PDB file of C-alpha atoms in Angstrom:
ATOM      1  CA  MET Z   5      55.836 -65.972 -19.920  1.00  0.00           C
ATOM      2  CA  PRO Z   6      52.941 -66.767 -17.650  1.00  0.00           C
ATOM      3  CA  ALA Z   7      51.050 -63.682 -16.563  1.00  0.00           C
ATOM      4  CA  LEU Z   8      52.291 -63.795 -12.956  1.00  0.00           C
ATOM      5  CA  PRO Z   9      53.889 -61.073 -10.793  1.00  0.00           C
ATOM      6  CA  ALA Z  10      57.164 -63.019 -10.834  1.00  0.00           C
ATOM      7  CA  SER Z  11      57.276 -62.616 -14.656  1.00  0.00           C
ATOM      8  CA  ALA Z  12      58.292 -58.964 -14.242  1.00  0.00           C
ATOM      9  CA  ARG Z  13      61.521 -60.073 -12.628  1.00  0.00           C
ATOM     10  CA  SER Z  14      62.170 -62.592 -15.386  1.00  0.00           C
ATOM     11  CA  ALA Z  15      61.509 -59.920 -18.065  1.00  0.00           C
ATOM     12  CA  ARG Z  16      63.883 -57.448 -16.320  1.00  0.00           C
ATOM     13  CA  ASP Z  17      66.654 -60.036 -16.106  1.00  0.00           C
ATOM     14  CA  THR Z  18      66.261 -61.054 -19.757  1.00  0.00           C
ATOM     15  CA  VAL Z  19      66.202 -57.454 -21.008  1.00  0.00           C
ATOM     16  CA  ARG Z  20      69.207 -56.527 -18.825  1.00  0.00           C
ATOM     17  CA  ASP Z  21      71.244 -59.460 -20.211  1.00  0.00           C
ATOM     18  CA  LEU Z  22      70.314 -58.709 -23.832  1.00  0.00           C
ATOM     19  CA  VAL Z  23      70.985 -54.985 -23.669  1.00  0.00           C
ATOM     20  CA  ARG Z  24      74.334 -55.626 -22.057  1.00  0.00           C
ATOM     21  CA  ALA Z  25      75.184 -58.142 -24.781  1.00  0.00           C
ATOM     22  CA  TRP Z  26      74.409 -55.453 -27.376  1.00  0.00           C
ATOM     23  CA  ASN Z  27      76.874 -53.184 -25.535  1.00  0.00           C
ATOM     24  CA  LEU Z  28      74.387 -50.373 -25.087  1.00  0.00           C
ATOM     25  CA  PRO Z  29      75.070 -47.610 -22.543  1.00  0.00           C
ATOM     26  CA  GLY Z  30      74.247 -48.139 -18.874  1.00  0.00           C
ATOM     27  CA  ASP Z  31      71.513 -45.469 -18.976  1.00  0.00           C
ATOM     28  CA  THR Z  32      69.757 -47.189 -21.848  1.00  0.00           C
ATOM     29  CA  CYS Z  33      69.982 -50.501 -20.001  1.00  0.00           C
ATOM     30  CA  CYS Z  34      68.475 -48.980 -16.809  1.00  0.00           C
ATOM     31  CA  ASP Z  35      65.668 -47.318 -18.748  1.00  0.00           C
ATOM     32  CA  ALA Z  36      64.895 -50.455 -20.706  1.00  0.00           C
ATOM     33  CA  VAL Z  37      64.735 -52.573 -17.564  1.00  0.00           C
ATOM     34  CA  LEU Z  38      62.431 -50.077 -15.856  1.00  0.00           C
ATOM     35  CA  LEU Z  39      60.169 -49.865 -18.866  1.00  0.00           C
ATOM     36  CA  VAL Z  40      59.843 -53.623 -19.346  1.00  0.00           C
ATOM     37  CA  SER Z  41      59.086 -53.958 -15.616  1.00  0.00           C
ATOM     38  CA  GLU Z  42      56.289 -51.375 -15.766  1.00  0.00           C
ATOM     39  CA  LEU Z  43      54.763 -52.815 -18.989  1.00  0.00           C
ATOM     40  CA  THR Z  44      54.880 -56.353 -17.654  1.00  0.00           C
ATOM     41  CA  THR Z  45      53.402 -55.392 -14.334  1.00  0.00           C
ATOM     42  CA  ASN Z  46      50.581 -53.502 -16.027  1.00  0.00           C
ATOM     43  CA  ALA Z  47      49.774 -56.449 -18.297  1.00  0.00           C
ATOM     44  CA  VAL Z  48      49.764 -58.900 -15.366  1.00  0.00           C
ATOM     45  CA  LEU Z  49      47.637 -56.667 -13.089  1.00  0.00           C
ATOM     46  CA  HIS Z  50      45.167 -55.129 -15.564  1.00  0.00           C
ATOM     47  CA  THR Z  51      44.500 -57.425 -18.531  1.00  0.00           C
ATOM     48  CA  GLY Z  52      43.440 -60.809 -17.185  1.00  0.00           C
ATOM     49  CA  SER Z  53      45.931 -62.437 -19.574  1.00  0.00           C
ATOM     50  CA  GLY Z  54      47.101 -65.993 -19.112  1.00  0.00           C
ATOM     51  CA  HIS Z  55      50.447 -65.166 -20.661  1.00  0.00           C
ATOM     52  CA  VAL Z  56      52.491 -62.228 -21.898  1.00  0.00           C
ATOM     53  CA  LEU Z  57      55.169 -61.977 -24.525  1.00  0.00           C
ATOM     54  CA  CYS Z  58      58.060 -59.536 -24.314  1.00  0.00           C
ATOM     55  CA  GLY Z  59      60.045 -58.476 -27.380  1.00  0.00           C
ATOM     56  CA  LEU Z  60      63.194 -56.392 -27.695  1.00  0.00           C
ATOM     57  CA  THR Z  61      64.495 -55.087 -30.996  1.00  0.00           C
ATOM     58  CA  LEU Z  62      67.500 -52.930 -31.844  1.00  0.00           C
ATOM     59  CA  THR Z  63      66.850 -51.103 -35.127  1.00  0.00           C
ATOM     60  CA  SER Z  64      69.203 -51.870 -38.014  1.00  0.00           C
ATOM     61  CA  ASP Z  65      70.866 -48.465 -37.673  1.00  0.00           C
ATOM     62  CA  GLU Z  66      71.254 -49.133 -33.890  1.00  0.00           C
ATOM     63  CA  ARG Z  67      69.634 -45.784 -33.064  1.00  0.00           C
ATOM     64  CA  ARG Z  68      66.485 -47.058 -31.340  1.00  0.00           C
ATOM     65  CA  LEU Z  69      65.756 -49.806 -28.910  1.00  0.00           C
ATOM     66  CA  ARG Z  70      62.087 -50.996 -29.143  1.00  0.00           C
ATOM     67  CA  ILE Z  71      60.433 -52.792 -26.234  1.00  0.00           C
ATOM     68  CA  GLU Z  72      57.154 -54.595 -26.844  1.00  0.00           C
ATOM     69  CA  LEU Z  73      54.856 -56.247 -24.352  1.00  0.00           C
ATOM     70  CA  HIS Z  74      52.072 -58.375 -25.898  1.00  0.00           C
ATOM     71  CA  ASP Z  75      49.119 -59.538 -23.821  1.00  0.00           C
ATOM     72  CA  GLU Z  76      45.608 -60.876 -24.296  1.00  0.00           C
ATOM     73  CA  GLY Z  77      43.845 -57.634 -23.214  1.00  0.00           C
ATOM     74  CA  ASP Z  78      41.871 -55.616 -25.737  1.00  0.00           C
ATOM     75  CA  THR Z  79      41.596 -52.257 -23.892  1.00  0.00           C
ATOM     76  CA  PRO Z  80      43.711 -49.507 -25.424  1.00  0.00           C
ATOM     77  CA  VAL Z  81      46.418 -48.106 -23.152  1.00  0.00           C
ATOM     78  CA  SER Z  82      46.932 -44.463 -22.191  1.00  0.00           C
ATOM     79  CA  PRO Z  83      48.339 -42.607 -19.170  1.00  0.00           C
ATOM     80  CA  PRO Z  84      45.805 -41.751 -16.491  1.00  0.00           C
ATOM     81  CA  GLU Z  85      44.015 -38.476 -16.995  1.00  0.00           C
ATOM     82  CA  THR Z  86      44.737 -37.406 -13.415  1.00  0.00           C
ATOM     83  CA  PRO Z  87      48.080 -38.025 -11.750  1.00  0.00           C
ATOM     84  CA  ALA Z  88      48.324 -40.352  -8.793  1.00  0.00           C
ATOM     85  CA  GLY Z  89      48.218 -38.666  -5.430  1.00  0.00           C
ATOM     86  CA  PRO Z  90      51.014 -38.838  -2.899  1.00  0.00           C
ATOM     87  CA  GLU Z  91      49.167 -41.476  -0.855  1.00  0.00           C
ATOM     88  CA  GLN Z  92      48.547 -43.823  -3.825  1.00  0.00           C
ATOM     89  CA  GLU Z  93      50.902 -46.743  -4.278  1.00  0.00           C
ATOM     90  CA  GLY Z  94      50.200 -47.180  -8.007  1.00  0.00           C
ATOM     91  CA  GLY Z  95      49.152 -45.222 -11.056  1.00  0.00           C
ATOM     92  CA  ARG Z  96      52.544 -43.915 -12.210  1.00  0.00           C
ATOM     93  CA  GLY Z  97      53.786 -46.694 -14.483  1.00  0.00           C
ATOM     94  CA  LEU Z  98      52.532 -45.318 -17.808  1.00  0.00           C
ATOM     95  CA  LEU Z  99      53.679 -41.831 -16.844  1.00  0.00           C
ATOM     96  CA  LEU Z 100      57.174 -43.298 -16.412  1.00  0.00           C
ATOM     97  CA  VAL Z 101      56.860 -44.953 -19.789  1.00  0.00           C
ATOM     98  CA  GLN Z 102      55.755 -41.643 -21.332  1.00  0.00           C
ATOM     99  CA  GLN Z 103      58.580 -39.664 -19.757  1.00  0.00           C
ATOM    100  CA  LEU Z 104      61.449 -42.158 -20.480  1.00  0.00           C
ATOM    101  CA  SER Z 105      60.411 -43.083 -24.023  1.00  0.00           C
ATOM    102  CA  TYR Z 106      61.325 -41.442 -27.280  1.00  0.00           C
ATOM    103  CA  SER Z 107      57.855 -42.599 -28.359  1.00  0.00           C
ATOM    104  CA  TRP Z 108      55.336 -45.202 -27.184  1.00  0.00           C
ATOM    105  CA  GLY Z 109      51.878 -46.494 -27.865  1.00  0.00           C
ATOM    106  CA  SER Z 110      49.652 -49.545 -28.219  1.00  0.00           C
ATOM    107  CA  ALA Z 111      48.098 -51.467 -31.091  1.00  0.00           C
ATOM    108  CA  ARG Z 112      46.521 -54.829 -31.832  1.00  0.00           C
ATOM    109  CA  SER Z 113      48.901 -57.738 -31.355  1.00  0.00           C
ATOM    110  CA  THR Z 114      49.116 -60.416 -33.963  1.00  0.00           C
ATOM    111  CA  TRP Z 115      51.211 -62.481 -31.536  1.00  0.00           C
ATOM    112  CA  ALA Z 116      48.939 -62.610 -28.513  1.00  0.00           C
ATOM    113  CA  GLY Z 117      45.489 -61.989 -29.883  1.00  0.00           C
ATOM    114  CA  GLY Z 118      45.118 -58.845 -27.710  1.00  0.00           C
ATOM    115  CA  LYS Z 119      47.267 -55.784 -27.766  1.00  0.00           C
ATOM    116  CA  VAL Z 120      50.911 -54.813 -27.796  1.00  0.00           C
ATOM    117  CA  VAL Z 121      52.259 -51.857 -25.811  1.00  0.00           C
ATOM    118  CA  TRP Z 122      55.515 -50.632 -27.193  1.00  0.00           C
ATOM    119  CA  ALA Z 123      58.083 -48.051 -26.192  1.00  0.00           C
ATOM    120  CA  GLU Z 124      61.187 -46.891 -27.985  1.00  0.00           C
ATOM    121  CA  LEU Z 125      64.364 -45.544 -26.395  1.00  0.00           C
ATOM    122  CA  ALA Z 126      67.340 -43.837 -27.942  1.00  0.00           C
ATOM    123  CA  ALA Z 127      69.898 -46.648 -28.017  1.00  0.00           C
ATOM    124  CA  HIS Z 128      72.902 -44.369 -27.762  1.00  0.00           C
ATOM    125  CA  ARG Z 129      72.902 -40.982 -26.086  1.00  0.00           C
TER     126      ARG Z 129
END
């Protein structure tokens, strides 16, 4: 996808359709949509990427749903050291990722030449 703000909506719609096609629970679908929205928005706003690549994988045992967002950025990702204040509009996205995910992290991306930020959810609760 092009690294544009509108890409977050496209990523949400694609993830929602795929998770529903896999017959995963509604809570998993909602969490996956929120996570991909946060990860896409972060990549668009903070990496200077020209494009982003979103991947979604259901493990072979169908226990975990893995969301990946590849971008051209090379800065490692971690939640802010201090929480956003009540007056701040942003700064909570990675905290949401951390709270909703079974596990998450970032690494070098072989697909985008930058990094991949990934998050895993329990597929069935």
